[in-house]
């Protein structure tokens, strides 16, 4: 139970910091935020390697390292929208597929490292990856000017922007975004339970007779494939109808979570993980394209930030509750059954977004159209009047 809190706290903090990250991204740009975030994550991971008990890990790994990852992660989503428009879904699929590559390879690498050099030295080796991320942050070159550039004007002069521009709560005025921002967190109360507790469930049911790393391999491979496939598919789906891909992913992930306790053969768990990874990739790769569709490019940074911040609550709470149920009941069966319900509810909520978004667009288009039609009617009346007055004059001249 306490170990589950460290992992879930780390995942939750990555998303909990996102609204703050979005504000800093708008103020200072993607490059500075990503570089500083990678440096903080490096410090958190390095300090975790010197910890001998679990309590300090709540801060060094669960908070410090996770906050650094949050500051490095979100700018990587925002920067893509500066360069790509028509193929944004495909690009997000390619970029996010990189995490699947490490999901596939890291479990085997970590086992080798832990067996050979121990846990603490393994964490120090992983600091190399954070340093690479630190260097990669310098390559971000935003094409859309941030608030600091707009308000400051010349270099070296920084005029602090108004509060409304710092915290852009105007995105919540968009009804379709509000539904999206509350429907996804509703689904995530059970979404990450299988990812946190699946390995322990396998040990409880099958013991050490099966290689549980194979399940992570299946999740990682199919998640990467799903991000590439559904990222490309999303480019062909117009507007807010991209949300239907997330609806399908929530439906299948909820169903697969409920099927985990029913798998009494290890091969059945492999099949479940293959489908779960495929639709997990679908859910992740189209987050940014949907945000661009709902709020536009100028507000997308804070739109993603607010959404990820709301996602942090269910992500942090869900896995420990599942661990608590296991401690009391002695099995994960009930936890996995209950974990499948929130994704189904969240997917049902998201079904309303395309209809609401289309109505909003029609209302916005109706205002200027009405003005244009009245102007055209007045122009037509004036031309008719001028024609009727000119005709008798011409007739009298000809007579």
mmCIF file of N, CA and C in Angstrom, residues 246-328:
data_model
loop_
_atom_site.group_PDB
_atom_site.id
_atom_site.type_symbol
_atom_site.label_atom_id
_atom_site.label_comp_id
_atom_site.label_asym_id
_atom_site.label_seq_id
_atom_site.Cartn_x
_atom_site.Cartn_y
_atom_site.Cartn_z
ATOM 1 N N UNK A 246 -11.122 8.623 -28.527
ATOM 2 C CA UNK A 246 -10.928 8.486 -27.084
ATOM 3 C C UNK A 246 -12.085 7.730 -26.439
ATOM 4 N N UNK A 247 -13.287 7.927 -26.959
ATOM 5 C CA UNK A 247 -14.441 7.170 -26.444
ATOM 6 C C UNK A 247 -14.205 5.672 -26.642
ATOM 7 N N UNK A 248 -13.755 5.294 -27.831
ATOM 8 C CA UNK A 248 -13.484 3.886 -28.108
ATOM 9 C C UNK A 248 -12.367 3.351 -27.217
ATOM 10 N N UNK A 249 -11.322 4.178 -26.997
ATOM 11 C CA UNK A 249 -10.217 3.716 -26.161
ATOM 12 C C UNK A 249 -10.663 3.503 -24.726
ATOM 13 N N UNK A 250 -11.488 4.402 -24.178
ATOM 14 C CA UNK A 250 -11.993 4.224 -22.812
ATOM 15 C C UNK A 250 -12.872 2.978 -22.704
ATOM 16 N N UNK A 251 -13.689 2.754 -23.711
ATOM 17 C CA UNK A 251 -14.578 1.598 -23.676
ATOM 18 C C UNK A 251 -13.770 0.288 -23.624
ATOM 19 N N UNK A 252 -12.774 0.168 -24.485
ATOM 20 C CA UNK A 252 -12.002 -1.069 -24.548
ATOM 21 C C UNK A 252 -11.099 -1.238 -23.323
ATOM 22 N N UNK A 253 -10.533 -0.134 -22.827
ATOM 23 C CA UNK A 253 -9.667 -0.248 -21.654
ATOM 24 C C UNK A 253 -10.478 -0.633 -20.422
ATOM 25 N N UNK A 254 -11.688 -0.061 -20.270
ATOM 26 C CA UNK A 254 -12.553 -0.458 -19.167
ATOM 27 C C UNK A 254 -12.946 -1.919 -19.255
ATOM 28 N N UNK A 255 -13.247 -2.364 -20.471
ATOM 29 C CA UNK A 255 -13.619 -3.766 -20.671
ATOM 30 C C UNK A 255 -12.449 -4.700 -20.386
ATOM 31 N N UNK A 256 -11.256 -4.336 -20.842
ATOM 32 C CA UNK A 256 -10.072 -5.171 -20.605
ATOM 33 C C UNK A 256 -9.728 -5.238 -19.127
ATOM 34 N N UNK A 257 -9.910 -4.124 -18.411
ATOM 35 C CA UNK A 257 -9.644 -4.133 -16.971
ATOM 36 C C UNK A 257 -10.559 -5.108 -16.248
ATOM 37 N N UNK A 258 -11.818 -5.163 -16.646
ATOM 38 C CA UNK A 258 -12.751 -6.106 -16.029
ATOM 39 C C UNK A 258 -12.438 -7.556 -16.388
ATOM 40 N N UNK A 259 -11.750 -7.765 -17.500
ATOM 41 C CA UNK A 259 -11.434 -9.126 -17.928
ATOM 42 C C UNK A 259 -10.176 -9.682 -17.265
ATOM 43 N N UNK A 260 -9.371 -8.826 -16.638
ATOM 44 C CA UNK A 260 -8.130 -9.298 -16.013
ATOM 45 C C UNK A 260 -8.391 -10.378 -14.956
ATOM 46 N N UNK A 261 -9.357 -10.202 -14.034
ATOM 47 C CA UNK A 261 -9.591 -11.271 -13.045
ATOM 48 C C UNK A 261 -10.115 -12.563 -13.660
ATOM 49 N N UNK A 262 -10.694 -12.485 -14.853
ATOM 50 C CA UNK A 262 -11.252 -13.681 -15.493
ATOM 51 C C UNK A 262 -10.193 -14.521 -16.199
ATOM 52 N N UNK A 263 -8.975 -13.976 -16.314
ATOM 53 C CA UNK A 263 -7.903 -14.674 -17.022
ATOM 54 C C UNK A 263 -7.171 -15.591 -16.045
ATOM 55 N N UNK A 264 -7.464 -16.871 -16.119
ATOM 56 C CA UNK A 264 -6.798 -17.854 -15.265
ATOM 57 C C UNK A 264 -5.633 -18.525 -15.984
ATOM 58 N N UNK A 265 -5.408 -18.129 -17.227
ATOM 59 C CA UNK A 265 -4.274 -18.606 -18.016
ATOM 60 C C UNK A 265 -3.421 -17.393 -18.381
ATOM 61 N N UNK A 266 -2.104 -17.546 -18.310
ATOM 62 C CA UNK A 266 -1.214 -16.415 -18.572
ATOM 63 C C UNK A 266 -1.369 -15.894 -20.002
ATOM 64 N N UNK A 267 -1.686 -16.768 -20.936
ATOM 65 C CA UNK A 267 -1.905 -16.337 -22.319
ATOM 66 C C UNK A 267 -3.084 -15.396 -22.453
ATOM 67 N N UNK A 268 -4.101 -15.593 -21.609
ATOM 68 C CA UNK A 268 -5.237 -14.667 -21.620
ATOM 69 C C UNK A 268 -4.831 -13.274 -21.191
ATOM 70 N N UNK A 269 -3.957 -13.173 -20.187
ATOM 71 C CA UNK A 269 -3.465 -11.859 -19.760
ATOM 72 C C UNK A 269 -2.645 -11.182 -20.849
ATOM 73 N N UNK A 270 -1.914 -11.977 -21.602
ATOM 74 C CA UNK A 270 -1.141 -11.404 -22.715
ATOM 75 C C UNK A 270 -2.076 -10.776 -23.745
ATOM 76 N N UNK A 271 -3.165 -11.488 -24.088
ATOM 77 C CA UNK A 271 -4.131 -10.954 -25.056
ATOM 78 C C UNK A 271 -4.772 -9.671 -24.529
ATOM 79 N N UNK A 272 -5.113 -9.644 -23.242
ATOM 80 C CA UNK A 272 -5.713 -8.448 -22.636
ATOM 81 C C UNK A 272 -4.741 -7.281 -22.710
ATOM 82 N N UNK A 273 -3.475 -7.525 -22.395
ATOM 83 C CA UNK A 273 -2.480 -6.451 -22.419
ATOM 84 C C UNK A 273 -2.226 -5.929 -23.836
ATOM 85 N N UNK A 274 -2.324 -6.800 -24.822
ATOM 86 C CA UNK A 274 -2.150 -6.361 -26.209
ATOM 87 C C UNK A 274 -3.233 -5.352 -26.601
ATOM 88 N N UNK A 275 -4.485 -5.668 -26.274
ATOM 89 C CA UNK A 275 -5.576 -4.743 -26.592
ATOM 90 C C UNK A 275 -5.506 -3.481 -25.736
ATOM 91 N N UNK A 276 -5.161 -3.649 -24.464
ATOM 92 C CA UNK A 276 -5.089 -2.493 -23.573
ATOM 93 C C UNK A 276 -4.013 -1.512 -24.034
ATOM 94 N N UNK A 277 -2.863 -2.024 -24.429
ATOM 95 C CA UNK A 277 -1.796 -1.156 -24.913
ATOM 96 C C UNK A 277 -2.171 -0.440 -26.204
ATOM 97 N N UNK A 278 -2.853 -1.140 -27.094
ATOM 98 C CA UNK A 278 -3.244 -0.546 -28.371
ATOM 99 C C UNK A 278 -4.128 0.676 -28.155
ATOM 100 N N UNK A 279 -5.126 0.554 -27.278
ATOM 101 C CA UNK A 279 -6.058 1.671 -27.073
ATOM 102 C C UNK A 279 -5.518 2.695 -26.081
ATOM 103 N N UNK A 280 -4.544 2.308 -25.265
ATOM 104 C CA UNK A 280 -3.840 3.308 -24.469
ATOM 105 C C UNK A 280 -3.067 4.253 -25.385
ATOM 106 N N UNK A 281 -2.434 3.700 -26.411
ATOM 107 C CA UNK A 281 -1.754 4.539 -27.386
ATOM 108 C C UNK A 281 -2.711 5.464 -28.113
ATOM 109 N N UNK A 282 -3.911 4.974 -28.388
ATOM 110 C CA UNK A 282 -4.938 5.807 -29.026
ATOM 111 C C UNK A 282 -5.309 6.983 -28.138
ATOM 112 N N UNK A 283 -5.512 6.734 -26.853
ATOM 113 C CA UNK A 283 -5.905 7.787 -25.922
ATOM 114 C C UNK A 283 -4.831 8.864 -25.798
ATOM 115 N N UNK A 284 -3.576 8.449 -25.709
ATOM 116 C CA UNK A 284 -2.495 9.401 -25.436
ATOM 117 C C UNK A 284 -2.170 10.258 -26.651
ATOM 118 N N UNK A 285 -2.101 9.664 -27.844
ATOM 119 C CA UNK A 285 -1.565 10.388 -28.997
ATOM 120 C C UNK A 285 -2.490 11.490 -29.512
ATOM 121 N N UNK A 286 -3.797 11.428 -29.174
ATOM 122 C CA UNK A 286 -4.709 12.438 -29.726
ATOM 123 C C UNK A 286 -5.137 13.473 -28.683
ATOM 124 N N UNK A 287 -4.454 13.510 -27.540
ATOM 125 C CA UNK A 287 -4.757 14.525 -26.523
ATOM 126 C C UNK A 287 -4.531 15.931 -27.079
ATOM 127 N N UNK A 288 -3.325 16.159 -27.593
ATOM 128 C CA UNK A 288 -2.993 17.489 -28.102
ATOM 129 C C UNK A 288 -3.825 17.872 -29.322
ATOM 130 N N UNK A 289 -4.019 16.994 -30.332
ATOM 131 C CA UNK A 289 -4.870 17.386 -31.464
ATOM 132 C C UNK A 289 -6.287 17.777 -31.058
ATOM 133 N N UNK A 290 -6.875 17.086 -30.081
ATOM 134 C CA UNK A 290 -8.225 17.446 -29.629
ATOM 135 C C UNK A 290 -8.209 18.809 -28.950
ATOM 136 N N UNK A 291 -7.184 19.076 -28.144
ATOM 137 C CA UNK A 291 -7.090 20.381 -27.479
ATOM 138 C C UNK A 291 -6.975 21.502 -28.508
ATOM 139 N N UNK A 292 -6.198 21.292 -29.581
ATOM 140 C CA UNK A 292 -6.079 22.303 -30.636
ATOM 141 C C UNK A 292 -7.430 22.528 -31.312
ATOM 142 N N UNK A 293 -8.203 21.469 -31.498
ATOM 143 C CA UNK A 293 -9.509 21.603 -32.152
ATOM 144 C C UNK A 293 -10.500 22.367 -31.275
ATOM 145 N N UNK A 294 -10.461 22.152 -29.966
ATOM 146 C CA UNK A 294 -11.481 22.726 -29.084
ATOM 147 C C UNK A 294 -11.215 24.191 -28.732
ATOM 148 N N UNK A 295 -9.949 24.568 -28.515
ATOM 149 C CA UNK A 295 -9.663 25.921 -28.022
ATOM 150 C C UNK A 295 -8.777 26.737 -28.949
ATOM 151 N N UNK A 296 -8.132 26.125 -29.932
ATOM 152 C CA UNK A 296 -7.274 26.870 -30.836
ATOM 153 C C UNK A 296 -5.823 26.872 -30.376
ATOM 154 N N UNK A 297 -4.926 27.320 -31.261
ATOM 155 C CA UNK A 297 -3.481 27.234 -31.010
ATOM 156 C C UNK A 297 -3.017 28.181 -29.912
ATOM 157 N N UNK A 298 -3.639 29.374 -29.797
ATOM 158 C CA UNK A 298 -3.173 30.356 -28.826
ATOM 159 C C UNK A 298 -3.407 29.911 -27.387
ATOM 160 N N UNK A 299 -4.493 29.191 -27.133
ATOM 161 C CA UNK A 299 -4.852 28.804 -25.765
ATOM 162 C C UNK A 299 -4.543 27.350 -25.450
ATOM 163 N N UNK A 300 -3.873 26.657 -26.356
ATOM 164 C CA UNK A 300 -3.731 25.208 -26.191
ATOM 165 C C UNK A 300 -2.825 24.845 -25.024
ATOM 166 N N UNK A 301 -1.820 25.677 -24.720
ATOM 167 C CA UNK A 301 -0.884 25.349 -23.647
ATOM 168 C C UNK A 301 -1.604 25.220 -22.311
ATOM 169 N N UNK A 302 -2.379 26.244 -21.963
ATOM 170 C CA UNK A 302 -3.073 26.197 -20.678
ATOM 171 C C UNK A 302 -4.270 25.251 -20.724
ATOM 172 N N UNK A 303 -4.844 25.045 -21.899
ATOM 173 C CA UNK A 303 -5.928 24.062 -22.006
ATOM 174 C C UNK A 303 -5.420 22.664 -21.657
ATOM 175 N N UNK A 304 -4.253 22.300 -22.192
ATOM 176 C CA UNK A 304 -3.646 21.012 -21.853
ATOM 177 C C UNK A 304 -3.233 20.996 -20.390
ATOM 178 N N UNK A 305 -2.701 22.127 -19.906
ATOM 179 C CA UNK A 305 -2.257 22.197 -18.519
ATOM 180 C C UNK A 305 -3.379 21.988 -17.525
ATOM 181 N N UNK A 306 -4.506 22.670 -17.740
ATOM 182 C CA UNK A 306 -5.648 22.500 -16.840
ATOM 183 C C UNK A 306 -6.175 21.069 -16.880
ATOM 184 N N UNK A 307 -6.216 20.498 -18.074
ATOM 185 C CA UNK A 307 -6.708 19.128 -18.201
ATOM 186 C C UNK A 307 -5.813 18.147 -17.447
ATOM 187 N N UNK A 308 -4.500 18.248 -17.648
ATOM 188 C CA UNK A 308 -3.579 17.347 -16.964
ATOM 189 C C UNK A 308 -3.623 17.555 -15.458
ATOM 190 N N UNK A 309 -3.829 18.803 -15.027
ATOM 191 C CA UNK A 309 -3.965 19.063 -13.599
ATOM 192 C C UNK A 309 -5.180 18.391 -13.004
ATOM 193 N N UNK A 310 -6.298 18.429 -13.711
ATOM 194 C CA UNK A 310 -7.503 17.736 -13.246
ATOM 195 C C UNK A 310 -7.322 16.217 -13.276
ATOM 196 N N UNK A 311 -6.511 15.746 -14.216
ATOM 197 C CA UNK A 311 -6.253 14.309 -14.305
ATOM 198 C C UNK A 311 -5.448 13.798 -13.119
ATOM 199 N N UNK A 312 -4.696 14.678 -12.464
ATOM 200 C CA UNK A 312 -3.812 14.236 -11.384
ATOM 201 C C UNK A 312 -4.578 13.674 -10.194
ATOM 202 N N UNK A 313 -5.786 14.188 -9.948
ATOM 203 C CA UNK A 313 -6.550 13.746 -8.764
ATOM 204 C C UNK A 313 -6.937 12.272 -8.879
ATOM 205 N N UNK A 314 -7.635 11.856 -9.941
ATOM 206 C CA UNK A 314 -7.978 10.425 -10.029
ATOM 207 C C UNK A 314 -6.772 9.525 -10.201
ATOM 208 N N UNK A 315 -5.716 10.019 -10.875
ATOM 209 C CA UNK A 315 -4.527 9.195 -11.062
ATOM 210 C C UNK A 315 -3.815 8.931 -9.746
ATOM 211 N N UNK A 316 -3.855 9.918 -8.834
ATOM 212 C CA UNK A 316 -3.203 9.753 -7.541
ATOM 213 C C UNK A 316 -4.038 8.906 -6.593
ATOM 214 N N UNK A 317 -5.350 9.040 -6.664
ATOM 215 C CA UNK A 317 -6.236 8.382 -5.707
ATOM 216 C C UNK A 317 -6.559 6.949 -6.116
ATOM 217 N N UNK A 318 -6.735 6.697 -7.407
ATOM 218 C CA UNK A 318 -7.213 5.400 -7.874
ATOM 219 C C UNK A 318 -6.346 4.217 -7.485
ATOM 220 N N UNK A 319 -5.049 4.190 -7.833
ATOM 221 C CA UNK A 319 -4.215 3.028 -7.505
ATOM 222 C C UNK A 319 -4.095 2.727 -6.009
ATOM 223 N N UNK A 320 -3.925 3.733 -5.115
ATOM 224 C CA UNK A 320 -3.890 3.392 -3.690
ATOM 225 C C UNK A 320 -5.196 2.788 -3.176
ATOM 226 N N UNK A 321 -6.334 3.244 -3.697
ATOM 227 C CA UNK A 321 -7.612 2.640 -3.287
ATOM 228 C C UNK A 321 -7.651 1.171 -3.706
ATOM 229 N N UNK A 322 -7.159 0.897 -4.918
ATOM 230 C CA UNK A 322 -7.097 -0.498 -5.363
ATOM 231 C C UNK A 322 -6.173 -1.316 -4.473
ATOM 232 N N UNK A 323 -5.034 -0.721 -4.064
ATOM 233 C CA UNK A 323 -4.139 -1.415 -3.157
ATOM 234 C C UNK A 323 -4.760 -1.650 -1.793
ATOM 235 N N UNK A 324 -5.562 -0.687 -1.339
ATOM 236 C CA UNK A 324 -6.251 -0.845 -0.058
ATOM 237 C C UNK A 324 -7.282 -1.963 -0.122
ATOM 238 N N UNK A 325 -7.994 -2.055 -1.250
ATOM 239 C CA UNK A 325 -8.963 -3.147 -1.424
ATOM 240 C C UNK A 325 -8.265 -4.503 -1.424
ATOM 241 N N UNK A 326 -7.095 -4.557 -2.035
ATOM 242 C CA UNK A 326 -6.349 -5.821 -2.055
ATOM 243 C C UNK A 326 -5.900 -6.208 -0.641
ATOM 244 N N UNK A 327 -5.461 -5.215 0.162
ATOM 245 C CA UNK A 327 -5.016 -5.510 1.519
ATOM 246 C C UNK A 327 -6.156 -6.056 2.378
ATOM 247 N N UNK A 328 -7.370 -5.564 2.145
ATOM 248 C CA UNK A 328 -8.517 -5.989 2.956
ATOM 249 C C UNK A 328 -9.130 -7.295 2.434
#
